[in-house]
Short mmCIF file of C-alpha atoms in Angstrom, two decimals:
data_model
loop_
_atom_site.label_atom_id
_atom_site.label_comp_id
_atom_site.label_asym_id
_atom_site.label_seq_id
_atom_site.Cartn_x
_atom_site.Cartn_y
_atom_site.Cartn_z
CA UNK I 17 0.00 0.00 0.00
CA UNK I 18 1.47 3.38 -0.97
CA UNK I 19 1.12 6.62 0.97
CA UNK I 20 -1.75 7.89 -1.21
CA UNK I 21 -3.84 4.82 -0.34
CA UNK I 22 -3.83 5.54 3.40
CA UNK I 23 -7.09 6.67 4.91
CA UNK I 24 -6.77 10.04 6.65
CA UNK I 25 -7.34 10.81 10.31
CA UNK I 26 -10.49 12.89 10.72
CA UNK I 27 -10.52 15.80 13.15
CA UNK I 28 -14.10 16.77 13.91
CA UNK I 29 -13.75 20.40 14.95
CA UNK I 30 -16.66 21.30 17.23
CA UNK I 31 -15.73 24.91 17.96
CA UNK I 32 -13.23 27.75 17.72
CA UNK I 33 -10.59 28.54 20.29
CA UNK I 34 -10.85 32.15 21.55
CA UNK I 35 -8.96 34.62 19.36
CA UNK I 36 -6.11 35.30 21.86
CA UNK I 37 -5.45 31.55 22.05
CA UNK I 38 -5.69 31.05 18.27
CA UNK I 39 -3.25 33.92 17.69
CA UNK I 40 -0.54 32.26 19.79
CA UNK I 41 -1.26 28.54 19.62
CA UNK I 42 -3.50 27.88 16.61
CA UNK I 43 -6.99 26.44 16.68
CA UNK I 44 -8.08 23.19 18.32
CA UNK I 45 -7.09 20.92 15.39
CA UNK I 46 -3.58 22.41 15.32
CA UNK I 47 -3.23 21.71 19.04
CA UNK I 48 -4.02 18.02 18.49
CA UNK I 49 -1.69 17.82 15.49
CA UNK I 50 1.17 19.41 17.44
CA UNK I 51 0.75 17.57 20.75
CA UNK I 52 0.01 14.26 19.01
CA UNK I 53 3.02 14.51 16.67
CA UNK I 54 0.55 13.91 13.84
CA UNK I 55 1.51 14.27 10.17
CA UNK I 56 -0.74 17.11 9.03
CA UNK I 57 -0.74 15.71 5.50
CA UNK I 58 -2.63 12.67 6.80
CA UNK I 59 -5.38 14.74 8.46
CA UNK I 60 -8.75 15.97 7.26
CA UNK I 61 -10.31 18.74 9.41
CA UNK I 62 -14.08 19.14 9.26
CA UNK I 63 -15.41 22.34 10.86
CA UNK I 64 -18.89 21.32 11.99
CA UNK I 65 -19.96 24.77 13.13
CA UNK I 66 -19.06 26.16 9.70
CA UNK I 67 -21.49 23.75 8.05
CA UNK I 68 -18.93 21.19 6.89
CA UNK I 69 -19.87 17.51 7.19
CA UNK I 70 -17.65 14.41 7.19
CA UNK I 71 -17.92 11.47 4.84
CA UNK I 72 -19.25 8.22 6.35
CA UNK I 73 -16.93 6.76 9.00
CA UNK I 74 -15.44 4.02 6.80
CA UNK I 75 -13.57 6.68 4.80
CA UNK I 76 -11.27 7.46 7.75
CA UNK I 77 -8.52 5.70 9.71
CA UNK I 78 -9.88 7.21 12.91
CA UNK I 79 -11.42 10.34 14.37
CA UNK I 80 -10.59 12.97 16.97
CA UNK I 81 -13.47 15.06 18.36
CA UNK I 82 -12.31 18.42 19.72
CA UNK I 83 -13.42 20.75 22.48
CA UNK I 84 -15.85 23.64 22.03
CA UNK I 85 -17.31 26.65 23.82
CA UNK I 86 -20.76 25.30 22.89
CA UNK I 87 -22.66 22.98 25.23
CA UNK I 88 -23.85 19.48 24.35
CA UNK I 89 -27.17 20.23 26.06
CA UNK I 90 -27.89 22.96 23.50
CA UNK I 91 -28.60 20.12 21.03
CA UNK I 92 -27.37 22.20 18.11
CA UNK I 93 -27.98 20.75 14.65
CA UNK I 94 -24.33 20.14 13.87
CA UNK I 95 -23.80 18.53 17.29
CA UNK I 96 -26.74 16.16 16.87
CA UNK I 97 -25.41 15.27 13.41
CA UNK I 98 -22.00 14.52 14.94
CA UNK I 99 -23.62 12.37 17.65
CA UNK I 100 -25.29 10.27 14.95
CA UNK I 101 -21.97 10.04 13.08
CA UNK I 102 -20.30 8.77 16.26
CA UNK I 103 -22.96 6.08 16.63
CA UNK I 104 -22.29 4.95 13.06
CA UNK I 105 -18.55 4.94 13.70
CA UNK I 106 -18.97 2.78 16.81
CA UNK I 107 -20.71 0.13 14.69
CA UNK I 108 -17.49 -0.08 12.65
CA UNK I 109 -15.17 -0.02 15.68
CA UNK I 110 -13.54 3.09 14.21
CA UNK I 111 -10.72 4.37 16.43
CA UNK I 112 -11.97 7.53 18.16
CA UNK I 113 -10.67 9.94 20.77
CA UNK I 114 -12.85 12.73 22.18
CA UNK I 115 -11.68 15.50 24.51
CA UNK I 116 -13.81 17.82 26.66
CA UNK I 117 -16.80 18.62 24.39
CA UNK I 118 -15.80 15.56 22.36
CA UNK I 119 -15.83 13.47 25.55
CA UNK I 120 -19.28 14.70 26.52
CA UNK I 121 -20.60 14.32 22.96
CA UNK I 122 -19.41 10.71 22.73
CA UNK I 123 -20.97 9.89 26.10
CA UNK I 124 -24.25 11.57 25.11
CA UNK I 125 -24.30 9.89 21.69
CA UNK I 126 -23.92 6.46 23.27
CA UNK I 127 -26.62 6.85 25.92
CA UNK I 128 -25.04 8.80 28.77
CA UNK I 129 -26.27 11.95 30.48
CA UNK I 130 -24.51 15.30 30.11
CA UNK I 131 -25.18 18.55 31.98
CA UNK I 132 -23.65 21.35 34.00
CA UNK I 133 -21.38 20.17 36.81
CA UNK I 134 -23.12 20.84 40.15
CA UNK I 135 -19.89 22.28 41.61
CA UNK I 136 -19.19 24.55 38.65
CA UNK I 137 -16.10 24.91 36.51
CA UNK I 138 -13.06 22.65 36.72
CA UNK I 139 -10.05 24.56 35.44
CA UNK I 140 -6.27 24.43 35.70
CA UNK I 141 -3.66 21.73 35.98
CA UNK I 142 -5.28 19.11 38.20
CA UNK I 143 -4.57 15.57 39.36
CA UNK I 144 -6.20 12.61 37.60
CA UNK I 145 -6.52 9.29 39.41
CA UNK I 146 -6.74 5.98 37.56
CA UNK I 147 -9.42 3.54 38.65
CA UNK I 148 -8.95 -0.26 38.94
CA UNK I 149 -10.52 -0.82 35.51
CA UNK I 150 -7.58 1.01 33.93
CA UNK I 151 -5.06 -1.65 35.01
CA UNK I 152 -5.32 -3.64 31.78
CA UNK I 153 -6.44 -0.94 29.38
CA UNK I 154 -4.22 -0.85 26.25
CA UNK I 155 -3.97 2.95 26.12
CA UNK I 156 -4.11 3.82 29.81
CA UNK I 157 -2.41 1.02 31.78
CA UNK I 158 1.04 2.51 31.16
CA UNK I 159 0.14 5.67 33.05
CA UNK I 160 0.92 6.04 36.76
CA UNK I 161 -1.89 5.82 39.29
CA UNK I 162 -1.95 9.63 39.53
CA UNK I 163 -0.89 12.18 36.94
CA UNK I 164 -1.61 15.79 36.02
CA UNK I 165 -3.81 17.06 33.20
CA UNK I 166 -5.09 20.41 31.98
CA UNK I 167 -8.82 21.08 32.24
CA UNK I 168 -11.44 23.70 31.37
CA UNK I 169 -15.08 22.60 31.52
CA UNK I 170 -18.46 23.68 32.86
CA UNK I 171 -20.49 20.73 31.61
CA UNK I 172 -19.65 17.13 32.39
CA UNK I 173 -20.75 13.54 31.96
CA UNK I 174 -23.25 13.22 34.78
CA UNK I 175 -23.90 9.55 34.02
CA UNK I 176 -21.71 7.38 31.84
CA UNK I 177 -23.44 5.29 29.17
CA UNK I 178 -24.05 1.64 30.00
CA UNK I 179 -21.54 0.58 27.34
CA UNK I 180 -18.72 2.61 28.90
CA UNK I 181 -16.02 1.71 31.40
CA UNK I 182 -14.84 4.51 33.68
CA UNK I 183 -11.04 4.49 33.77
CA UNK I 184 -10.16 7.64 35.72
CA UNK I 185 -11.53 10.40 37.93
CA UNK I 186 -10.46 13.69 39.50
CA UNK I 187 -11.43 15.15 42.86
CA UNK I 188 -13.97 17.31 40.99
CA UNK I 189 -15.23 14.91 38.33
CA UNK I 190 -15.86 11.14 38.47
CA UNK I 191 -15.68 10.61 34.68
CA UNK I 192 -12.27 11.77 33.47
CA UNK I 193 -11.58 8.89 31.06
CA UNK I 194 -14.22 6.65 29.49
CA UNK I 195 -13.68 3.65 27.22
CA UNK I 196 -16.61 2.68 24.99
CA UNK I 197 -15.15 -0.23 23.05
CA UNK I 198 -11.88 -1.67 21.75
CA UNK I 199 -10.99 1.49 19.81
CA UNK I 200 -12.93 4.38 21.39
CA UNK I 201 -11.87 6.47 24.41
CA UNK I 202 -12.70 9.97 25.60
CA UNK I 203 -11.20 12.31 28.19
CA UNK I 204 -12.75 15.18 30.10
CA UNK I 205 -9.27 16.73 30.35
CA UNK I 206 -7.39 18.20 27.39
CA UNK I 207 -4.43 16.01 26.31
CA UNK I 208 -3.83 18.57 23.53
CA UNK I 209 -3.34 21.54 25.93
CA UNK I 210 0.24 22.50 26.80
CA UNK I 211 1.19 24.66 29.78
CA UNK I 212 1.62 27.61 27.40
CA UNK I 213 -1.96 27.22 26.16
CA UNK I 214 -3.30 27.13 29.72
CA UNK I 215 -1.28 30.22 30.65
CA UNK I 216 -2.97 32.05 27.78
CA UNK I 217 -6.43 30.73 28.63
CA UNK I 218 -6.52 31.70 32.31
CA UNK I 219 -6.14 35.49 31.85
CA UNK I 220 -8.73 35.34 29.07
CA UNK I 221 -11.13 33.46 31.35
CA UNK I 222 -10.50 35.98 34.11
CA UNK I 223 -11.64 38.76 31.76
CA UNK I 224 -14.70 36.82 30.57
CA UNK I 225 -16.11 35.60 33.90
CA UNK I 226 -15.59 38.19 36.61
CA UNK I 227 -18.63 37.06 38.62
CA UNK I 228 -18.01 33.33 39.11
CA UNK I 229 -15.64 33.70 42.13
CA UNK I 230 -12.85 31.63 40.54
CA UNK I 231 -9.30 32.88 41.04
CA UNK I 232 -8.13 32.24 37.50
CA UNK I 233 -4.95 34.28 37.85
CA UNK I 234 -4.14 32.54 41.11
CA UNK I 235 -4.28 29.21 39.28
CA UNK I 236 -1.47 30.34 36.98
CA UNK I 237 1.17 29.40 39.57
CA UNK I 238 0.08 25.75 39.48
CA UNK I 239 0.03 25.38 35.69
CA UNK I 240 2.54 22.86 34.41
CA UNK I 241 3.36 20.64 31.47
CA UNK I 242 1.31 17.44 31.37
CA UNK I 243 3.33 14.92 29.34
CA UNK I 244 1.49 11.94 30.82
CA UNK I 245 -1.94 13.17 29.75
CA UNK I 246 -0.41 14.05 26.37
CA UNK I 247 0.80 10.44 26.36
CA UNK I 248 -2.79 9.24 26.02
CA UNK I 249 -3.10 11.23 22.79
CA UNK I 250 0.22 9.81 21.61
CA UNK I 251 -1.00 6.28 22.45
CA UNK I 252 -4.09 6.85 20.32
CA UNK I 253 -1.98 8.09 17.39
CA UNK I 254 0.41 5.15 17.83
CA UNK I 255 -2.51 2.72 17.71
CA UNK I 256 -3.58 4.23 14.38
CA UNK I 257 -0.08 3.72 13.02
CA UNK I 258 -0.10 0.08 14.07
CA UNK I 259 -3.49 -0.50 12.42
CA UNK I 260 -2.24 1.17 9.22
CA UNK I 261 0.83 -1.09 9.26
CA UNK I 262 -1.37 -4.16 9.60
CA UNK I 263 -3.61 -2.94 6.78
CA UNK I 264 -0.57 -2.45 4.57
#
């Protein structure tokens, strides 16, 4: 099989990063490409909010579903379309990784419940704790029992779908990593966010939400690189490479 025969990786873009973040770090797809060491020539980006729509799932080697400033509970047309696409992809065991909005959208699409977190926003570099079910997971078992990840979310998976296995939690959120099948995982945290991205986000959030009593600027001192959470993204990309090698 030559290079032109390889199916591309689909990035389902579900929103736009705020302008100050885009100016310094690129948009959400570029963050995944950079942090996942992904060959951009093997990627197709579909901007759902702009009206673009992907081909059926069998046209792709896998899919990444990005974060968004929209909310799954808004049930926007493009989001409901993407939920149906995810259900079709699951029937094919297509490799998928969702983060933040993508995590919530995958959970919702497969029968879970999504809504606003009762304790409000989770933001900053926070500790993630693996659960016993992660011990033999092919993408997660190599991680230590506790590791740091970068987070920004108001909504959450309130109830995981029946088909899902919960692999990790944080002190704030019980559903930090979900596995839905042999090739599909989602994370509430952002494996694509570097420390530099978070250090740009927090001052922007501080300007946007002056009435929510969160000390965004105070959280800056605890922001750090999160190579272990990034490692989950790298494991997903590595699994795609192995599947491509087998197909070849």
